[in-house]
PDB file of C-alpha atoms in Angstrom:
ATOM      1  CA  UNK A  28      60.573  33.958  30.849  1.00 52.00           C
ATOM      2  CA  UNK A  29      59.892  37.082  32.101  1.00 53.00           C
ATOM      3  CA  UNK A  30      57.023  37.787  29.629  1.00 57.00           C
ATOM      4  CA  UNK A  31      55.365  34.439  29.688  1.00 65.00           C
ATOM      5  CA  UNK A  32      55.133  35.099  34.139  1.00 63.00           C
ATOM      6  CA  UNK A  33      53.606  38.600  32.363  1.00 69.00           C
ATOM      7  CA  UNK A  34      51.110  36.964  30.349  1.00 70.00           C
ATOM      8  CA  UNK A  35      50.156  34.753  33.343  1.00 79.00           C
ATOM      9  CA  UNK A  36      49.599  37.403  35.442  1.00 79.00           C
ATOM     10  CA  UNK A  37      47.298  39.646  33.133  1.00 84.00           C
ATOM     11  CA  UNK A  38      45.334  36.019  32.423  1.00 88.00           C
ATOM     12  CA  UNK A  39      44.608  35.568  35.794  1.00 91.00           C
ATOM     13  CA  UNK A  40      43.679  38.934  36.616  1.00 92.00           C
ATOM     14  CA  UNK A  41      41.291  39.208  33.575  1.00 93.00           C
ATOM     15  CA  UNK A  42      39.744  35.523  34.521  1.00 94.00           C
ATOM     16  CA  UNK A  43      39.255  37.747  37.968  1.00 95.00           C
ATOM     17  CA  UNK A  44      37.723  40.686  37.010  1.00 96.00           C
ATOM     18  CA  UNK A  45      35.671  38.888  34.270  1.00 96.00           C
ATOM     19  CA  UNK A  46      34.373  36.712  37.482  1.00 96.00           C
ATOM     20  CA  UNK A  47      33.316  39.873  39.401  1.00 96.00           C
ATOM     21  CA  UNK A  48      31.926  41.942  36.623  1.00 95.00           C
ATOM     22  CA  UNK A  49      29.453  38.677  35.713  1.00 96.00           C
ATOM     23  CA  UNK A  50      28.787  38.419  39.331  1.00 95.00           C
ATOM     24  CA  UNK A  51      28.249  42.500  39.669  1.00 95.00           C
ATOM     25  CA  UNK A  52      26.021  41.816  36.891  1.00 95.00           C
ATOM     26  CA  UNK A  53      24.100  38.915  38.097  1.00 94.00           C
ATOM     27  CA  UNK A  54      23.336  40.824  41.264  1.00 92.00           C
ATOM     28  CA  UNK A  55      21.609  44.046  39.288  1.00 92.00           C
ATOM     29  CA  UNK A  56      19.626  42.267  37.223  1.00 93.00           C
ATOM     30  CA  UNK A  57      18.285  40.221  40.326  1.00 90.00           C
ATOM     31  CA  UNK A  58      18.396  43.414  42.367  1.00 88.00           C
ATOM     32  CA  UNK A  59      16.015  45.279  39.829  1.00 90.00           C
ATOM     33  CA  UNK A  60      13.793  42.651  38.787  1.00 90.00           C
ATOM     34  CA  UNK A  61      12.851  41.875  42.438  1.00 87.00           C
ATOM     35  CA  UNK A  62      12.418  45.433  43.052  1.00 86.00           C
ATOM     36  CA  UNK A  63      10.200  45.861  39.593  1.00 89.00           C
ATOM     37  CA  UNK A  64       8.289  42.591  40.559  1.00 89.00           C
ATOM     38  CA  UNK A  65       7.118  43.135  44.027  1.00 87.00           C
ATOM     39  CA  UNK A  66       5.895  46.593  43.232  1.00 87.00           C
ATOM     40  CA  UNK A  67       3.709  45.399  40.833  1.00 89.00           C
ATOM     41  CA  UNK A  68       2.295  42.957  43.145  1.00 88.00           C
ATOM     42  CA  UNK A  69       2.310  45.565  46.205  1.00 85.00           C
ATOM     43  CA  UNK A  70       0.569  48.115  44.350  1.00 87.00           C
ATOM     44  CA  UNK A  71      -1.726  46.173  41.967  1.00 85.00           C
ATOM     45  CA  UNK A  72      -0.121  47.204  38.825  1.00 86.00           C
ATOM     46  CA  UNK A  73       1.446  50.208  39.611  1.00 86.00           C
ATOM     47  CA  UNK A  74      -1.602  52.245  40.370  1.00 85.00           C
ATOM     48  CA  UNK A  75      -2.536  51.889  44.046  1.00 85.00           C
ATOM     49  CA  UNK A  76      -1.519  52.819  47.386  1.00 84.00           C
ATOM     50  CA  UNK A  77       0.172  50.042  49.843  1.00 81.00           C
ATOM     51  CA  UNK A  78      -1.517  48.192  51.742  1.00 81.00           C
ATOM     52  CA  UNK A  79      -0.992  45.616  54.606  1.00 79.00           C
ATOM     53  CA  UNK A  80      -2.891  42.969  52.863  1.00 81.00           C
ATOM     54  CA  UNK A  81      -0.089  43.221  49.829  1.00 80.00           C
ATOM     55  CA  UNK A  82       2.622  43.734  52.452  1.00 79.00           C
ATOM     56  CA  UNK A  83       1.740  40.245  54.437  1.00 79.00           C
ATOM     57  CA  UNK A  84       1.758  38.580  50.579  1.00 80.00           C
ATOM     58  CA  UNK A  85       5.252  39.203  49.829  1.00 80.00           C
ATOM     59  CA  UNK A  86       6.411  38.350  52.748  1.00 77.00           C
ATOM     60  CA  UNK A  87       8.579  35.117  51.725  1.00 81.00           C
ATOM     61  CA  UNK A  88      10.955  33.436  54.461  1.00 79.00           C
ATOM     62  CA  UNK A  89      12.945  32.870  51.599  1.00 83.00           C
ATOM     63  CA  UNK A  90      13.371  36.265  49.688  1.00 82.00           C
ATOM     64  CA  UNK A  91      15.787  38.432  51.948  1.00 79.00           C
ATOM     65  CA  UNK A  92      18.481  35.749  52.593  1.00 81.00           C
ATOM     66  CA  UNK A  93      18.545  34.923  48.821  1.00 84.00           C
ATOM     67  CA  UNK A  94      18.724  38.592  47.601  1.00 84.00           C
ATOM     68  CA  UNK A  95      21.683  38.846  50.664  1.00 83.00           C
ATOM     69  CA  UNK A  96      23.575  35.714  49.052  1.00 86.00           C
ATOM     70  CA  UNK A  97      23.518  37.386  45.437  1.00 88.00           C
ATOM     71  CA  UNK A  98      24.914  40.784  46.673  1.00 87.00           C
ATOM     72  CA  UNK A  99      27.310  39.550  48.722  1.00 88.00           C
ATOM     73  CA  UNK A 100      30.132  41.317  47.858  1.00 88.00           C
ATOM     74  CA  UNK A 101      28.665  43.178  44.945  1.00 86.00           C
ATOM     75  CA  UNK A 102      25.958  44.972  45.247  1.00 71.00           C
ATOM     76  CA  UNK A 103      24.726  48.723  44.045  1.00 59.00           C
ATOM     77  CA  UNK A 104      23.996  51.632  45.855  1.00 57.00           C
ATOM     78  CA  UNK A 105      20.845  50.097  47.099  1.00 54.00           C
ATOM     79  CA  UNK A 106      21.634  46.901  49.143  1.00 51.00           C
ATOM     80  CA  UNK A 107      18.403  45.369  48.890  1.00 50.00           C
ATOM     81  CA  UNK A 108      15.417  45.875  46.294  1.00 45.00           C
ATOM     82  CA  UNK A 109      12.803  45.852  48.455  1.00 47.00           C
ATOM     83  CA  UNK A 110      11.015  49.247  49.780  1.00 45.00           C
ATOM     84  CA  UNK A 111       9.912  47.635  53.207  1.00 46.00           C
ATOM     85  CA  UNK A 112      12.560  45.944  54.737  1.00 50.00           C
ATOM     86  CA  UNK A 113      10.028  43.426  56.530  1.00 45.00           C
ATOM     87  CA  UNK A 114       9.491  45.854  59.389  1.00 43.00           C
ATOM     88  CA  UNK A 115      11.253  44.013  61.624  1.00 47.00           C
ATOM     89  CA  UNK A 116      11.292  47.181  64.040  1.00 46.00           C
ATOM     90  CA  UNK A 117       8.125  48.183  62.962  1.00 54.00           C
ATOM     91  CA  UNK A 118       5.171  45.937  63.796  1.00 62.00           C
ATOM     92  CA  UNK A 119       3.009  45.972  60.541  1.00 65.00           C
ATOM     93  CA  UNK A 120      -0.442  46.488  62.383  1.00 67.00           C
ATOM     94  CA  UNK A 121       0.772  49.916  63.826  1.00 65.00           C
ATOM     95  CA  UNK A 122       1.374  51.151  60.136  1.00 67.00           C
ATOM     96  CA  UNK A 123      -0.455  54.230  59.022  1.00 68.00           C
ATOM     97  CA  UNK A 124      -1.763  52.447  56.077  1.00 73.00           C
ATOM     98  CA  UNK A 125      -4.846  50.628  54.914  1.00 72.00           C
ATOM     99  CA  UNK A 126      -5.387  47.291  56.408  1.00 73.00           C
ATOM    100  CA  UNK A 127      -7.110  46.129  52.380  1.00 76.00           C
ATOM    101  CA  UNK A 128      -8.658  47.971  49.970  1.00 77.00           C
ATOM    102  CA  UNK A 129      -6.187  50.747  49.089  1.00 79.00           C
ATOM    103  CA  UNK A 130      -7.001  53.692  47.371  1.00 82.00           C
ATOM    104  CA  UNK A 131      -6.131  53.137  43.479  1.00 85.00           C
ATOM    105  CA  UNK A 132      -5.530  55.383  40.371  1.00 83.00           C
ATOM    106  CA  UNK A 133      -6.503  53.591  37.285  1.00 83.00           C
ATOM    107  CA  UNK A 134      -4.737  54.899  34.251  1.00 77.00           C
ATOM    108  CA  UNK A 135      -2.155  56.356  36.233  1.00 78.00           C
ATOM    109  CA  UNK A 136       1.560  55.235  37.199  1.00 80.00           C
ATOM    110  CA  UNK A 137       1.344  55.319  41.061  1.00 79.00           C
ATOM    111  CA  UNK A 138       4.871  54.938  42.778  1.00 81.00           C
ATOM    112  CA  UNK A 139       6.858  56.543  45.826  1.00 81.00           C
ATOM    113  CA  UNK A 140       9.854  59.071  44.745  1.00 84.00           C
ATOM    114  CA  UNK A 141      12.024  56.342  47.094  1.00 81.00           C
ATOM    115  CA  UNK A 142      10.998  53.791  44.464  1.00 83.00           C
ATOM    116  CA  UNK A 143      11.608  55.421  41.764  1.00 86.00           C
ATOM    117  CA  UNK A 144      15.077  56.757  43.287  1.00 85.00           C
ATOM    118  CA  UNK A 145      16.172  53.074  44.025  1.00 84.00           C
ATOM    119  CA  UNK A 146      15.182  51.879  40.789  1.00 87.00           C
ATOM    120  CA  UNK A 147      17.330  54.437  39.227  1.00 89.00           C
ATOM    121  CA  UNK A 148      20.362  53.850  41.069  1.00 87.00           C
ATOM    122  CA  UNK A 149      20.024  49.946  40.361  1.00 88.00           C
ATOM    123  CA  UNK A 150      19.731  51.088  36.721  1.00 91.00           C
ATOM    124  CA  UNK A 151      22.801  53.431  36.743  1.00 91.00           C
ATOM    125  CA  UNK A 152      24.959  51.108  38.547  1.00 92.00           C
ATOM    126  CA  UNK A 153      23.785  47.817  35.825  1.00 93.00           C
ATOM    127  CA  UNK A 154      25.269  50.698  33.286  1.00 95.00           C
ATOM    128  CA  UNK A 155      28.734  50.864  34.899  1.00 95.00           C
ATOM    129  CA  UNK A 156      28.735  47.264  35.758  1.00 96.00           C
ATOM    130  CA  UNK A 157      28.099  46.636  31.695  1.00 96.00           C
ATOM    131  CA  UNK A 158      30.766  48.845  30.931  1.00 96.00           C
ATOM    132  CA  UNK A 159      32.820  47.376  33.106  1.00 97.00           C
ATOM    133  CA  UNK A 160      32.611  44.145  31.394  1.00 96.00           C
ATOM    134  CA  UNK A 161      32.639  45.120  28.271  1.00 96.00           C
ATOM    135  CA  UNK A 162      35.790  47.131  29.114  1.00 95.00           C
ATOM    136  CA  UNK A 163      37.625  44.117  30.829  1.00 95.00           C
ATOM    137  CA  UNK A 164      36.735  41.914  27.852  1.00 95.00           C
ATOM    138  CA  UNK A 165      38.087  44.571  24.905  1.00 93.00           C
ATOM    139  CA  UNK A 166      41.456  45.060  27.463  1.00 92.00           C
ATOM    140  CA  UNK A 167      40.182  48.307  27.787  1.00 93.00           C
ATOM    141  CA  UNK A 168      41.855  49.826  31.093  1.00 92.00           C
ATOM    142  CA  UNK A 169      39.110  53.418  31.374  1.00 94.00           C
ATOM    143  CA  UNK A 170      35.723  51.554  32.077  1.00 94.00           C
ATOM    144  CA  UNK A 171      37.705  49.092  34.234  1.00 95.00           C
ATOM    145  CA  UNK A 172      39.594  52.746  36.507  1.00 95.00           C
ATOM    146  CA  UNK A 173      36.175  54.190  36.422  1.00 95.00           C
ATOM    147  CA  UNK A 174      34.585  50.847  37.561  1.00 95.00           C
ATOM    148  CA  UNK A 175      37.000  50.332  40.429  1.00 95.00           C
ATOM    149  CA  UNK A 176      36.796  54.643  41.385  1.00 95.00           C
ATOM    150  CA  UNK A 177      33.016  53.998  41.878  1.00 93.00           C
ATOM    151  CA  UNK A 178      33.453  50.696  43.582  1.00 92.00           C
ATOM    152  CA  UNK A 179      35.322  52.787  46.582  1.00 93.00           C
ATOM    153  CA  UNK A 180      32.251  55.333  46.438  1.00 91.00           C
ATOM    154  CA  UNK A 181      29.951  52.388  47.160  1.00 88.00           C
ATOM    155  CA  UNK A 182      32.181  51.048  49.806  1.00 89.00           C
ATOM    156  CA  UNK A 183      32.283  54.347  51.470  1.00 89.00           C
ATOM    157  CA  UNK A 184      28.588  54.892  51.471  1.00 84.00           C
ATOM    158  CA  UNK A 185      28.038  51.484  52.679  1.00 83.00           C
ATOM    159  CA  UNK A 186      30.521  52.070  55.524  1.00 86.00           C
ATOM    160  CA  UNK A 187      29.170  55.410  56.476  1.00 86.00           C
ATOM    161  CA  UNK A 188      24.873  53.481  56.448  1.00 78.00           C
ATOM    162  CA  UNK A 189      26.970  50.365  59.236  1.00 79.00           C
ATOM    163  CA  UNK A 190      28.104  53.168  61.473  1.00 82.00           C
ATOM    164  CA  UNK A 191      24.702  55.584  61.236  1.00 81.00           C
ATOM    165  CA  UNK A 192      22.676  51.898  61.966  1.00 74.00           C
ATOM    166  CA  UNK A 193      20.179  51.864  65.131  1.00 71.00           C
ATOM    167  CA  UNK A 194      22.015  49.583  67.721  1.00 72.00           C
ATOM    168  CA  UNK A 195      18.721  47.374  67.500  1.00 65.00           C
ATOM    169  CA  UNK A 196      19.661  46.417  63.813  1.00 66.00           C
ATOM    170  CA  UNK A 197      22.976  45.672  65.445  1.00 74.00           C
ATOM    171  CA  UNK A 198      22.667  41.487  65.778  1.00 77.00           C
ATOM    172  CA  UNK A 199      25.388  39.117  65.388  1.00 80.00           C
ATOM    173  CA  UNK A 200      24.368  38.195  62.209  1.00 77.00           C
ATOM    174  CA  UNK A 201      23.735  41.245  60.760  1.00 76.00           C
ATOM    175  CA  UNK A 202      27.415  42.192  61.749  1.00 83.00           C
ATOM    176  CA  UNK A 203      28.869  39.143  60.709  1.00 85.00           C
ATOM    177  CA  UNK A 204      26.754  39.323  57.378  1.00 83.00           C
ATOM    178  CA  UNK A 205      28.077  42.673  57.138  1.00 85.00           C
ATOM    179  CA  UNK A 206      31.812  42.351  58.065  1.00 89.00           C
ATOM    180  CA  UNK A 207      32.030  39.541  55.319  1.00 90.00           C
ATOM    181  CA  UNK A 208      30.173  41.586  52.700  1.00 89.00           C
ATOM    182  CA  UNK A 209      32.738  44.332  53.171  1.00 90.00           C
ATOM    183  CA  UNK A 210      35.800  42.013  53.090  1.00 93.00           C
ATOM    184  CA  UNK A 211      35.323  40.274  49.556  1.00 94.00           C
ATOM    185  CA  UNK A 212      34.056  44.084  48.677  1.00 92.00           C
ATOM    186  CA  UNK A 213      37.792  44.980  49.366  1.00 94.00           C
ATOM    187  CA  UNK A 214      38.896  41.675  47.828  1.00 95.00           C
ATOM    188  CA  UNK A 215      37.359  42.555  44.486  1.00 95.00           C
ATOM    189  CA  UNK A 216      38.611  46.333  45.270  1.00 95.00           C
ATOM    190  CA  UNK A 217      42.283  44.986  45.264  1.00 95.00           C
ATOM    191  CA  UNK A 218      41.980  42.565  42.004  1.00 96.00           C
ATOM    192  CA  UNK A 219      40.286  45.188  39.884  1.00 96.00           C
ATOM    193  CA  UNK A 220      43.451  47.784  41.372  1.00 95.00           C
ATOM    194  CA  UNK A 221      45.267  45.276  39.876  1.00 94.00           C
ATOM    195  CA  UNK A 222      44.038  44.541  36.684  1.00 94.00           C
ATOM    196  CA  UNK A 223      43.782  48.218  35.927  1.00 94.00           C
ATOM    197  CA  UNK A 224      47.114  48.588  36.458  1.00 93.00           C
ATOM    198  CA  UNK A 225      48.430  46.178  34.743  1.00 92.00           C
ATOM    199  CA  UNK A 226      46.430  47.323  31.575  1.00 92.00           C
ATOM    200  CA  UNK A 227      47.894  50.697  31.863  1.00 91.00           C
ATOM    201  CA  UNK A 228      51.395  49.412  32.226  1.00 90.00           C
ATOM    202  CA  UNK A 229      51.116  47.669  28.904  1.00 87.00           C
ATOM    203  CA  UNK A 230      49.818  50.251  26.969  1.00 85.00           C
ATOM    204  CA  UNK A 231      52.361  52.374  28.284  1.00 85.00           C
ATOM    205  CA  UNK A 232      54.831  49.840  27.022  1.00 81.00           C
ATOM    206  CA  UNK A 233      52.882  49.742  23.668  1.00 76.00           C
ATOM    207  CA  UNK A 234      53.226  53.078  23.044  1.00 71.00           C
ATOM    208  CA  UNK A 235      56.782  52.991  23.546  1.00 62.00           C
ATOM    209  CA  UNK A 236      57.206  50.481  21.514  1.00 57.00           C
ATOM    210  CA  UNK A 237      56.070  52.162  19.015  1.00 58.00           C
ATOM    211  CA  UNK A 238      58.025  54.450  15.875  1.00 58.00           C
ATOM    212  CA  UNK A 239      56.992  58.046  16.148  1.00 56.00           C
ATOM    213  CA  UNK A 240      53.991  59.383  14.098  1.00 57.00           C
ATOM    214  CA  UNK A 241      54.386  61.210  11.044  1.00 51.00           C
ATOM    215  CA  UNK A 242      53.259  64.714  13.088  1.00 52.00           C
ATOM    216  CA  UNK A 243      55.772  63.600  16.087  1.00 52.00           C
ATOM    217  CA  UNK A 244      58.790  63.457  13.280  1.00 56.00           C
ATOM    218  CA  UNK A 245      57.415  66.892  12.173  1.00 53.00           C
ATOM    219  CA  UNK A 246      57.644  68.495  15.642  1.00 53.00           C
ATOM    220  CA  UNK A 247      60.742  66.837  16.649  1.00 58.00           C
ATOM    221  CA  UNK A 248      62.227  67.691  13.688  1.00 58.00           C
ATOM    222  CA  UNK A 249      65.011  70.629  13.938  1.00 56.00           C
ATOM    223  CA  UNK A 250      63.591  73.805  12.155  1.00 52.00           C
ATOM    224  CA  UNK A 251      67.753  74.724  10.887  1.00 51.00           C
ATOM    225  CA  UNK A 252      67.443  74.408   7.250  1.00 47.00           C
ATOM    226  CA  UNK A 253      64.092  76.812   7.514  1.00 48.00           C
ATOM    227  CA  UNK A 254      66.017  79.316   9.443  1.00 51.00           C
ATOM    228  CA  UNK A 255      68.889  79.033   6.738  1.00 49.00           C
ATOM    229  CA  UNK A 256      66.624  79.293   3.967  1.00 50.00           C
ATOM    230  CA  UNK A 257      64.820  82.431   5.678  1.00 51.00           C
ATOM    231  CA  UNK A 258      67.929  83.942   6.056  1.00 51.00           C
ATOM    232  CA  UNK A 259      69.164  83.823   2.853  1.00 50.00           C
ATOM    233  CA  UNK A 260      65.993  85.488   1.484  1.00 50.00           C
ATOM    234  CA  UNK A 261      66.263  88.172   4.108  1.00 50.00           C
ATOM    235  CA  UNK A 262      69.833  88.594   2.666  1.00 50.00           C
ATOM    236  CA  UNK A 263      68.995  88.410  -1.072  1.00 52.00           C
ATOM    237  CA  UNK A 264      65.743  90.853  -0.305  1.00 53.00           C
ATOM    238  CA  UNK A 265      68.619  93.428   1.273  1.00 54.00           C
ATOM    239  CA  UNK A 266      70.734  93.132  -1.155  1.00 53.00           C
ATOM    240  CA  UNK A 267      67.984  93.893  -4.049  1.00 54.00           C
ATOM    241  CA  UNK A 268      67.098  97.220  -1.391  1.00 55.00           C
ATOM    242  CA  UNK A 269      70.854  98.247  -1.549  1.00 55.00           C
ATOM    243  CA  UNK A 270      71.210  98.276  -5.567  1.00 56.00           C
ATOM    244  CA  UNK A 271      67.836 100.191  -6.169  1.00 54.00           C
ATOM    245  CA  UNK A 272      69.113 102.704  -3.830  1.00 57.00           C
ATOM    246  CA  UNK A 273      72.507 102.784  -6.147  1.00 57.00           C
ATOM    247  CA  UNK A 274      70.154 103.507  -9.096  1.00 58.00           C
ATOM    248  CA  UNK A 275      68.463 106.134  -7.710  1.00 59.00           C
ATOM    249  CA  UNK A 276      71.163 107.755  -6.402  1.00 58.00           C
ATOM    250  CA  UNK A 277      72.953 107.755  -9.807  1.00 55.00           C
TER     251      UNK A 277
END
């Protein structure tokens, strides 16, 4: 009885963390394809400067509050894959930048270091995510520690970017948005806790179950019989000493 509750327990934690790692996984490859897609359409290929022109024609109502839905909960190190964040604080005219027209560099891969910084950390974190899949699908409790280890990193960091915020990015639903992303964040914390655990635990158990190795049996073994047998040479090898002493005494 006990062992069937077991086995119910592990299944619904794996259906769990199976459900977040798809979802962690959904939300990278959204994350970095937005990211990869406006660029190329704010800098004409990768080789020009920004412009307000390009800026004003990615500007869809609908972008942001999709891209918030998908991370919800599950996002990298970069919350959003988007280098402007729609200036909200910023009016766009009052930008140091060309009004159309930018400056381009054919034959040349033209990005910012931030862009290439977020694109890396999307790409990093779609790593772990993988491996954190792959781990929770092969029962494999290392990927899934390391996954859940990083998980409080990003939590952390995303704590520590709420409390440095400008009060005017402080709206009500901005905070709400917020307070919900970090509560299913700690939901999905807890459940991968869990599931790690529990993988441990039965590996543990495994490995008790288990008969020693041949090399345990060999160090486990006592070493008395060698001792005896060394002894008996050292007394044989004394013995031979004593009686070639007799002979060449006599």
């Amino acid at each position: 009885m006990q062992g069937t509750q077991t086995l119910g327990l592990g299944a619904r934690l794996r259906a769990g963390c199976l459900a977040i790692g798809y979802l962690h996984l959904i939300a990278s490859l959204v994350d970095i394809g937005c990211h990869v897609v406006i660029l190329f359409l704010i800098t004409n290929g990768f080789q020009c400067d920004i412009s307000k022109a390009s800026i004003r024609a990615v500007q869809w109502n609908w972008l942001e509050p999709t891209l918030a839905f998908v991370n919800l909960g599950t996002h990298g190190f970069f919350p959003y894959p988007l280098t402007f964040h729609y200036y909200n604080a910023i009016p766009l005219d009052y930008l140091p930048i060309a009004e159309d027209n930018p400056k381009c560099y054919p034959g040349m891969l033209h990005l910012f270091v931030l862009d290439i910084f977020n694109f890396l950390s999307n790409a990093l974190w779609l790593k772990f995510v993988l491996a954190f899949v792959s781990g929770v699908h092969k029962r494999d409790a290392e990927p899934v520690r390391m996954f859940y280890i990083l998980c409080i990193m990003k939590l952390a960091i995303q704590l520590l970017a709420i409390g440095l915020q400008w009060d005017y990015e402080r709206t009500f639903a901005a905070c709400a948005f917020q307070f919900m992303d970090v509560c299913i964040a700690t939901m999905f914390l807890v459940i991968i806790n869990r599931y790690s655990t529990f993988l441990r635990l039965v590996k543990a158990s495994k490995n008790g179950d288990q008969p020693p190795s041949y090399i345990e049996c060999l160090i486990n073994t006592p070493s008395t019989l060698v001792d005896e047998k060394k002894d008996i040479v050292f007394v044989i090898e004394e013995k031979k000493m004593e009686t070639k002493e007799e002979t060449q005494q006599s």
